[in-house]
GROMACS .gro file of C-alpha atoms in nm:
model
  337
    1MET     CA    1  -0.069  -0.710   1.334
    2GLN     CA    2  -0.151  -0.983   1.088
    3LEU     CA    3  -0.122  -0.738   0.797
    4ARG     CA    4   0.255  -0.787   0.816
    5ARG     CA    5   0.221  -1.156   0.742
    6ILE     CA    6   0.125  -1.058   0.388
    7LEU     CA    7   0.464  -0.890   0.347
    8LEU     CA    8   0.683  -1.156   0.505
    9PRO     CA    9   0.709  -1.398   0.209
   10LEU     CA   10   0.825  -1.112  -0.012
   11PHE     CA   11   1.170  -1.038   0.111
   12PRO     CA   12   1.362  -1.369   0.110
   13ALA     CA   13   1.293  -1.380  -0.263
   14LEU     CA   14   1.446  -1.036  -0.301
   15ALA     CA   15   1.789  -1.178  -0.224
   16LEU     CA   16   1.776  -1.385  -0.543
   17TRP     CA   17   1.901  -1.242  -0.870
   18CYS     CA   18   1.652  -1.266  -1.150
   19ALA     CA   19   1.768  -1.472  -1.447
   20PRO     CA   20   1.873  -1.258  -1.744
   21ILE     CA   21   1.600  -1.213  -2.001
   22ALA     CA   22   1.717  -1.195  -2.361
   23HIS     CA   23   1.578  -0.887  -2.539
   24ALA     CA   24   1.610  -0.818  -2.908
   25ASP     CA   25   1.702  -0.458  -2.825
   26PRO     CA   26   1.887  -0.410  -2.493
   27LEU     CA   27   1.879  -0.032  -2.529
   28SER     CA   28   1.500  -0.024  -2.555
   29ALA     CA   29   1.479  -0.253  -2.252
   30MET     CA   30   1.714  -0.024  -2.059
   31GLN     CA   31   1.499   0.276  -2.144
   32ALA     CA   32   1.180   0.101  -2.031
   33ASP     CA   33   1.346  -0.008  -1.706
   34ALA     CA   34   1.481   0.341  -1.643
   35GLN     CA   35   1.137   0.494  -1.690
   36ALA     CA   36   0.983   0.246  -1.447
   37LEU     CA   37   1.260   0.298  -1.190
   38ASN     CA   38   1.221   0.673  -1.208
   39ALA     CA   39   0.849   0.636  -1.136
   40MET     CA   40   0.908   0.393  -0.849
   41ALA     CA   41   1.165   0.624  -0.695
   42GLN     CA   42   0.880   0.875  -0.661
   43THR     CA   43   0.605   0.632  -0.556
   44TRP     CA   44   0.793   0.438  -0.287
   45PRO     CA   45   0.841   0.742  -0.058
   46GLN     CA   46   0.473   0.828  -0.109
   47LEU     CA   47   0.375   0.478   0.002
   48GLN     CA   48   0.602   0.504   0.303
   49ALA     CA   49   0.457   0.844   0.395
   50ALA     CA   50   0.102   0.709   0.357
   51ALA     CA   51   0.184   0.423   0.595
   52GLN     CA   52   0.342   0.669   0.837
   53SER     CA   53   0.031   0.886   0.834
   54TYR     CA   54  -0.169   0.591   0.968
   55GLY     CA   55   0.012   0.640   1.297
   56GLN     CA   56  -0.211   0.946   1.347
   57LEU     CA   57  -0.538   0.751   1.352
   58ALA     CA   58  -0.615   0.804   1.722
   59PRO     CA   59  -0.921   1.028   1.660
   60TYR     CA   60  -1.067   0.768   1.423
   61ALA     CA   61  -1.034   0.494   1.686
   62SER     CA   62  -1.262   0.685   1.921
   63ALA     CA   63  -1.621   0.590   1.995
   64MET     CA   64  -1.741   0.889   1.794
   65TRP     CA   65  -1.580   0.765   1.471
   66ALA     CA   66  -1.570   0.387   1.517
   67GLY     CA   67  -1.803   0.297   1.804
   68PRO     CA   68  -2.156   0.156   1.786
   69GLY     CA   69  -2.309   0.498   1.721
   70PRO     CA   70  -2.501   0.746   1.937
   71VAL     CA   71  -2.808   0.662   2.149
   72VAL     CA   72  -3.091   0.915   2.134
   73THR     CA   73  -3.417   0.950   2.327
   74THR     CA   74  -3.744   1.001   2.139
   75PRO     CA   75  -4.028   1.226   2.258
   76TRP     CA   76  -4.206   0.909   2.379
   77GLY     CA   77  -3.917   0.821   2.606
   78TYR     CA   78  -3.777   0.539   2.396
   79ARG     CA   79  -3.402   0.509   2.364
   80GLU     CA   80  -3.292   0.456   2.006
   81GLN     CA   81  -2.956   0.306   1.910
   82CYS     CA   82  -2.842   0.489   1.597
   83HIS     CA   83  -2.614   0.373   1.323
   84ASN     CA   84  -2.267   0.528   1.314
   85THR     CA   85  -2.265   0.723   0.990
   86ARG     CA   86  -1.908   0.837   1.051
   87TRP     CA   87  -1.797   0.475   1.034
   88ASP     CA   88  -2.001   0.407   0.722
   89THR     CA   89  -1.875   0.705   0.526
   90THR     CA   90  -1.519   0.743   0.650
   91THR     CA   91  -1.359   0.516   0.905
   92GLN     CA   92  -1.420   0.179   0.743
   93TYR     CA   93  -1.234   0.299   0.434
   94LEU     CA   94  -0.927   0.363   0.647
   95VAL     CA   95  -0.908  -0.014   0.699
   96THR     CA   96  -0.917  -0.089   0.328
   97GLY     CA   97  -0.666   0.188   0.265
   98GLY     CA   98  -0.426   0.042   0.519
   99LEU     CA   99  -0.447  -0.300   0.360
  100ASN     CA  100  -0.394  -0.137   0.020
  101ILE     CA  101  -0.068   0.018   0.139
  102GLY     CA  102   0.053  -0.326   0.248
  103GLY     CA  103  -0.030  -0.473  -0.091
  104ASP     CA  104   0.121  -0.177  -0.275
  105ALA     CA  105   0.445  -0.206  -0.079
  106GLU     CA  106   0.472  -0.577  -0.150
  107ALA     CA  107   0.405  -0.542  -0.522
  108GLU     CA  108   0.632  -0.243  -0.563
  109ALA     CA  109   0.917  -0.410  -0.375
  110TYR     CA  110   0.901  -0.704  -0.613
  111ALA     CA  111   0.898  -0.460  -0.903
  112ILE     CA  112   1.197  -0.265  -0.770
  113GLN     CA  113   1.409  -0.578  -0.748
  114ALA     CA  114   1.305  -0.718  -1.087
  115VAL     CA  115   1.344  -0.392  -1.279
  116ALA     CA  116   1.665  -0.281  -1.107
  117THR     CA  117   1.829  -0.617  -1.174
  118ASP     CA  118   1.707  -0.630  -1.532
  119PHE     CA  119   1.856  -0.289  -1.605
  120GLN     CA  120   2.197  -0.415  -1.498
  121GLU     CA  121   2.158  -0.726  -1.714
  122GLN     CA  122   2.049  -0.527  -2.018
  123LEU     CA  123   2.335  -0.282  -1.969
  124SER     CA  124   2.584  -0.569  -1.974
  125GLN     CA  125   2.439  -0.697  -2.299
  126TYR     CA  126   2.441  -0.347  -2.445
  127LEU     CA  127   2.808  -0.298  -2.355
  128VAL     CA  128   2.900  -0.627  -2.519
  129THR     CA  129   2.720  -0.514  -2.834
  130LEU     CA  130   2.912  -0.186  -2.837
  131ALA     CA  131   3.247  -0.349  -2.768
  132GLN     CA  132   3.200  -0.601  -3.050
  133SER     CA  133   3.066  -0.351  -3.302
  134GLY     CA  134   3.403  -0.269  -3.458
  135ASN     CA  135   3.299   0.096  -3.450
  136PRO     CA  136   3.561   0.309  -3.268
  137GLN     CA  137   3.296   0.559  -3.156
  138GLU     CA  138   3.079   0.286  -3.003
  139GLU     CA  139   3.381   0.120  -2.843
  140ALA     CA  140   3.473   0.454  -2.683
  141LEU     CA  141   3.116   0.490  -2.557
  142ALA     CA  142   3.138   0.143  -2.401
  143ASN     CA  143   3.453   0.244  -2.214
  144GLU     CA  144   3.289   0.563  -2.087
  145ILE     CA  145   2.988   0.371  -1.959
  146LEU     CA  146   3.206   0.103  -1.800
  147ALA     CA  147   3.358   0.374  -1.585
  148GLN     CA  148   3.014   0.433  -1.437
  149LYS     CA  149   2.913   0.069  -1.399
  150GLY     CA  150   3.099   0.034  -1.069
  151PRO     CA  151   2.884   0.290  -0.885
  152LEU     CA  152   2.575   0.138  -1.046
  153LEU     CA  153   2.653  -0.210  -0.915
  154GLN     CA  154   2.752  -0.075  -0.575
  155SER     CA  155   2.421   0.112  -0.538
  156LEU     CA  156   2.232  -0.199  -0.653
  157ASP     CA  157   2.411  -0.409  -0.391
  158THR     CA  158   2.324  -0.152  -0.123
  159LEU     CA  159   1.959  -0.151  -0.228
  160THR     CA  160   1.937  -0.532  -0.228
  161ALA     CA  161   2.108  -0.559   0.110
  162LEU     CA  162   1.864  -0.313   0.264
  163LEU     CA  163   1.567  -0.504   0.126
  164ASN     CA  164   1.709  -0.813   0.292
  165THR     CA  165   1.756  -0.619   0.617
  166THR     CA  166   1.389  -0.530   0.595
  167ALA     CA  167   1.315  -0.902   0.572
  168ASN     CA  168   1.507  -0.961   0.894
  169GLN     CA  169   1.317  -0.683   1.067
  170LEU     CA  170   0.989  -0.841   0.966
  171SER     CA  171   1.110  -1.183   1.078
  172ASP     CA  172   1.205  -1.041   1.419
  173ALA     CA  173   0.863  -0.881   1.448
  174MET     CA  174   0.705  -1.220   1.395
  175GLY     CA  175   0.920  -1.383   1.665
  176PRO     CA  176   0.845  -1.471   2.029
  177SER     CA  177   0.888  -1.111   2.146
  178THR     CA  178   0.653  -0.972   1.885
  179ASP     CA  179   0.434  -0.675   1.967
  180LEU     CA  180   0.199  -0.726   1.674
  181GLN     CA  181  -0.156  -0.611   1.715
  182PRO     CA  182  -0.430  -0.864   1.632
  183LEU     CA  183  -0.682  -0.756   1.372
  184PRO     CA  184  -1.035  -0.819   1.503
  185ILE     CA  185  -1.173  -0.906   1.159
  186SER     CA  186  -1.260  -1.242   1.011
  187HIS     CA  187  -1.090  -1.265   0.672
  188TRP     CA  188  -0.871  -1.022   0.483
  189GLN     CA  189  -0.637  -0.995   0.187
  190ALA     CA  190  -0.398  -0.710   0.113
  191GLY     CA  191  -0.387  -0.601  -0.249
  192ILE     CA  192  -0.292  -0.318  -0.481
  193GLY     CA  193  -0.511  -0.012  -0.433
  194ASP     CA  194  -0.542   0.356  -0.349
  195ALA     CA  195  -0.527   0.498   0.003
  196PRO     CA  196  -0.720   0.778   0.174
  197ASN     CA  197  -0.541   1.107   0.221
  198LEU     CA  198  -0.570   1.132   0.599
  199SER     CA  199  -0.464   1.496   0.606
  200GLN     CA  200  -0.777   1.596   0.414
  201VAL     CA  201  -1.053   1.387   0.572
  202ARG     CA  202  -1.363   1.595   0.647
  203TYR     CA  203  -1.700   1.503   0.801
  204LEU     CA  204  -2.009   1.725   0.761
  205PRO     CA  205  -2.279   1.652   1.022
  206GLY     CA  206  -2.635   1.644   0.898
  207PRO     CA  207  -2.969   1.705   1.075
  208ASN     CA  208  -3.137   1.461   1.316
  209ASP     CA  209  -3.411   1.374   1.072
  210GLY     CA  210  -3.392   1.031   0.931
  211ALA     CA  211  -3.086   0.811   0.950
  212PRO     CA  212  -3.192   0.490   0.779
  213ILE     CA  213  -3.101   0.252   1.063
  214GLY     CA  214  -3.204   0.267   1.427
  215TRP     CA  215  -3.438   0.095   1.668
  216TYR     CA  216  -3.624   0.157   1.991
  217ALA     CA  217  -3.496  -0.022   2.297
  218GLY     CA  218  -3.723  -0.301   2.413
  219MET     CA  219  -3.911  -0.336   2.083
  220ALA     CA  220  -3.864  -0.613   1.830
  221PRO     CA  221  -3.696  -0.502   1.506
  222SER     CA  222  -3.995  -0.638   1.312
  223SER     CA  223  -4.245  -0.421   1.497
  224ILE     CA  224  -4.441  -0.179   1.280
  225TRP     CA  225  -4.387   0.087   1.548
  226ILE     CA  226  -4.011   0.071   1.537
  227ARG     CA  227  -3.996   0.338   1.266
  228LEU     CA  228  -4.255   0.558   1.436
  229GLU     CA  229  -3.998   0.833   1.455
  230ASP     CA  230  -3.632   0.841   1.371
  231ILE     CA  231  -3.419   1.122   1.510
  232CYS     CA  232  -3.078   0.968   1.448
  233PRO     CA  233  -2.812   1.207   1.320
  234THR     CA  234  -2.698   1.199   0.960
  235GLY     CA  235  -2.385   1.318   0.788
  236THR     CA  236  -2.150   1.275   0.497
  237ALA     CA  237  -1.775   1.256   0.466
  238SER     CA  238  -1.518   1.391   0.226
  239LEU     CA  239  -1.243   1.135   0.185
  240PRO     CA  240  -0.985   1.239  -0.079
  241ILE     CA  241  -0.788   0.951  -0.226
  242LEU     CA  242  -0.416   0.924  -0.297
  243PRO     CA  243  -0.394   0.776  -0.651
  244LEU     CA  244  -0.139   0.503  -0.583
  245LYS     CA  245  -0.298   0.202  -0.752
  246ALA     CA  246  -0.229   0.294  -1.115
  247ARG     CA  247   0.134   0.381  -1.043
  248VAL     CA  248   0.202   0.053  -0.866
  249GLU     CA  249   0.026  -0.149  -1.134
  250GLN     CA  250   0.236   0.021  -1.402
  251ALA     CA  251   0.554  -0.073  -1.215
  252VAL     CA  252   0.431  -0.430  -1.180
  253GLN     CA  253   0.362  -0.456  -1.553
  254GLN     CA  254   0.720  -0.357  -1.636
  255ALA     CA  255   0.847  -0.607  -1.377
  256LEU     CA  256   0.643  -0.882  -1.543
  257VAL     CA  257   0.801  -0.797  -1.878
  258ASP     CA  258   1.143  -0.836  -1.717
  259GLU     CA  259   1.059  -1.140  -1.505
  260PRO     CA  260   0.737  -1.317  -1.614
  261SER     CA  261   0.754  -1.567  -1.329
  262LEU     CA  262   0.663  -1.286  -1.088
  263GLY     CA  263   0.308  -1.317  -1.218
  264GLN     CA  264   0.245  -1.605  -0.978
  265VAL     CA  265   0.333  -1.379  -0.686
  266VAL     CA  266   0.165  -1.051  -0.779
  267GLN     CA  267  -0.150  -1.187  -0.942
  268PRO     CA  268  -0.335  -1.226  -0.608
  269LEU     CA  269  -0.255  -0.863  -0.528
  270GLU     CA  270  -0.411  -0.728  -0.845
  271SER     CA  271  -0.767  -0.790  -0.725
  272GLY     CA  272  -0.729  -0.531  -0.447
  273SER     CA  273  -0.774  -0.549  -0.072
  274THR     CA  274  -1.072  -0.712   0.096
  275TRP     CA  275  -1.180  -0.774   0.453
  276THR     CA  276  -1.483  -0.916   0.631
  277ALA     CA  277  -1.638  -0.775   0.947
  278PRO     CA  278  -1.711  -1.000   1.245
  279ALA     CA  279  -2.062  -1.120   1.324
  280LEU     CA  280  -2.339  -0.863   1.359
  281PHE     CA  281  -2.328  -0.846   1.738
  282SER     CA  282  -1.953  -0.806   1.767
  283GLY     CA  283  -1.967  -0.429   1.759
  284PHE     CA  284  -2.043  -0.380   1.390
  285GLY     CA  285  -2.415  -0.313   1.421
  286GLY     CA  286  -2.546  -0.467   1.740
  287VAL     CA  287  -2.667  -0.289   2.050
  288GLY     CA  288  -2.367  -0.396   2.257
  289LEU     CA  289  -2.077  -0.167   2.337
  290ASN     CA  290  -1.809  -0.409   2.217
  291PRO     CA  291  -1.540  -0.173   2.080
  292VAL     CA  292  -1.431  -0.401   1.796
  293ARG     CA  293  -1.412  -0.121   1.544
  294GLU     CA  294  -1.214   0.099   1.779
  295ARG     CA  295  -0.960  -0.178   1.832
  296LEU     CA  296  -0.938  -0.236   1.458
  297VAL     CA  297  -0.848   0.123   1.380
  298ALA     CA  298  -0.608   0.143   1.675
  299ALA     CA  299  -0.428  -0.174   1.561
  300LEU     CA  300  -0.403  -0.035   1.212
  301ALA     CA  301  -0.246   0.285   1.345
  302ALA     CA  302   0.016   0.094   1.542
  303ASP     CA  303   0.119  -0.148   1.273
  304GLU     CA  304   0.116   0.083   0.972
  305THR     CA  305   0.366   0.291   1.170
  306GLY     CA  306   0.589  -0.016   1.188
  307ILE     CA  307   0.553  -0.086   0.818
  308ALA     CA  308   0.650   0.274   0.744
  309GLY     CA  309   0.962   0.223   0.953
  310TYR     CA  310   1.057  -0.086   0.756
  311MET     CA  311   1.005   0.093   0.426
  312ALA     CA  312   1.193   0.412   0.513
  313PRO     CA  313   1.552   0.280   0.468
  314ILE     CA  314   1.476   0.186   0.107
  315SER     CA  315   1.396   0.537  -0.019
  316GLY     CA  316   1.750   0.677  -0.016
  317PRO     CA  317   1.927   0.383  -0.186
  318LEU     CA  318   1.645   0.355  -0.440
  319SER     CA  319   1.688   0.722  -0.525
  320GLN     CA  320   2.065   0.676  -0.552
  321TYR     CA  321   2.035   0.375  -0.782
  322ASN     CA  322   1.779   0.556  -0.995
  323GLY     CA  323   2.022   0.847  -1.024
  324GLU     CA  324   2.297   0.614  -1.150
  325VAL     CA  325   2.057   0.463  -1.403
  326GLN     CA  326   1.947   0.802  -1.535
  327ARG     CA  327   2.309   0.922  -1.563
  328ILE     CA  328   2.406   0.617  -1.770
  329LEU     CA  329   2.113   0.671  -2.005
  330LYS     CA  330   2.219   1.033  -2.053
  331GLU     CA  331   2.570   0.911  -2.134
  332VAL     CA  332   2.426   0.670  -2.389
  333ALA     CA  333   2.212   0.944  -2.545
  334SER     CA  334   2.505   1.185  -2.572
  335GLY     CA  335   2.730   0.914  -2.716
  336ASP     CA  336   2.477   0.831  -2.986
  337ASP     CA  337   2.462   1.191  -3.106
   0.00000   0.00000   0.00000
């Protein structure tokens, strides 16, 4: 699926160490980084789970949810092609949500690398400050923290290596033996945004008394008789949203403080995800039975499952590194007392 092409440029850059940024107060910078890392350690598994849930989209790729819509017969014997209100109120938002997850994952991965690396750099500066203070208590604190720096660096190396492994997995997926699914849409851009909570989607059918779009077979759409009677079904959907956008944007803002040059990479993601449907008679409103929308949702299900698989190995090492960071901050707090 072409959605993965958005993610591919991300990971080679993750192998590079960000240049140290000089802060007037390394401790304050460490605290800000630690807060952001703690939040990302919670959000990343949620993103991965949201991508994984898109593997269960089979019902939404059916004709009922994504097809052209039902055909009904009027009392005069005319056959009327109805609009698919399930698509309008529910299914099309699954596409945007899937693209949002791709953009969220890209932005958050950049943020993880920038913030995790900056914490290590700020810690080094902080230890130098303690060691050169001439204060025996601060020098003792530096020695205590140094004893924990080894596990911190080891967990950072593990995290970075896994991010690079993810890059290789994506590269393999793009190779000659790729099984990517083509997206039958014209133009799209993944960006930072929320995602639907697929476990809580509900659709409430309405009466057959006035769907706003429909036409009688064999009659020109401009005919005054075309709206003689409309018995198309109606309905509304309940589509709860997972609030991921604000969390990812917050992580990105901290990453930009640590590494301002990332702005060139993440700025396009901040406008959110967009996509454009094919021409009118490609299954998005015409009378034909071209299952473009069904293929779109099915492709999304297949490829979001793959993205979830790529993301999954990061959760454990990210949690471990975050744990090391939080332990060091507790050591600093206790040493300052």
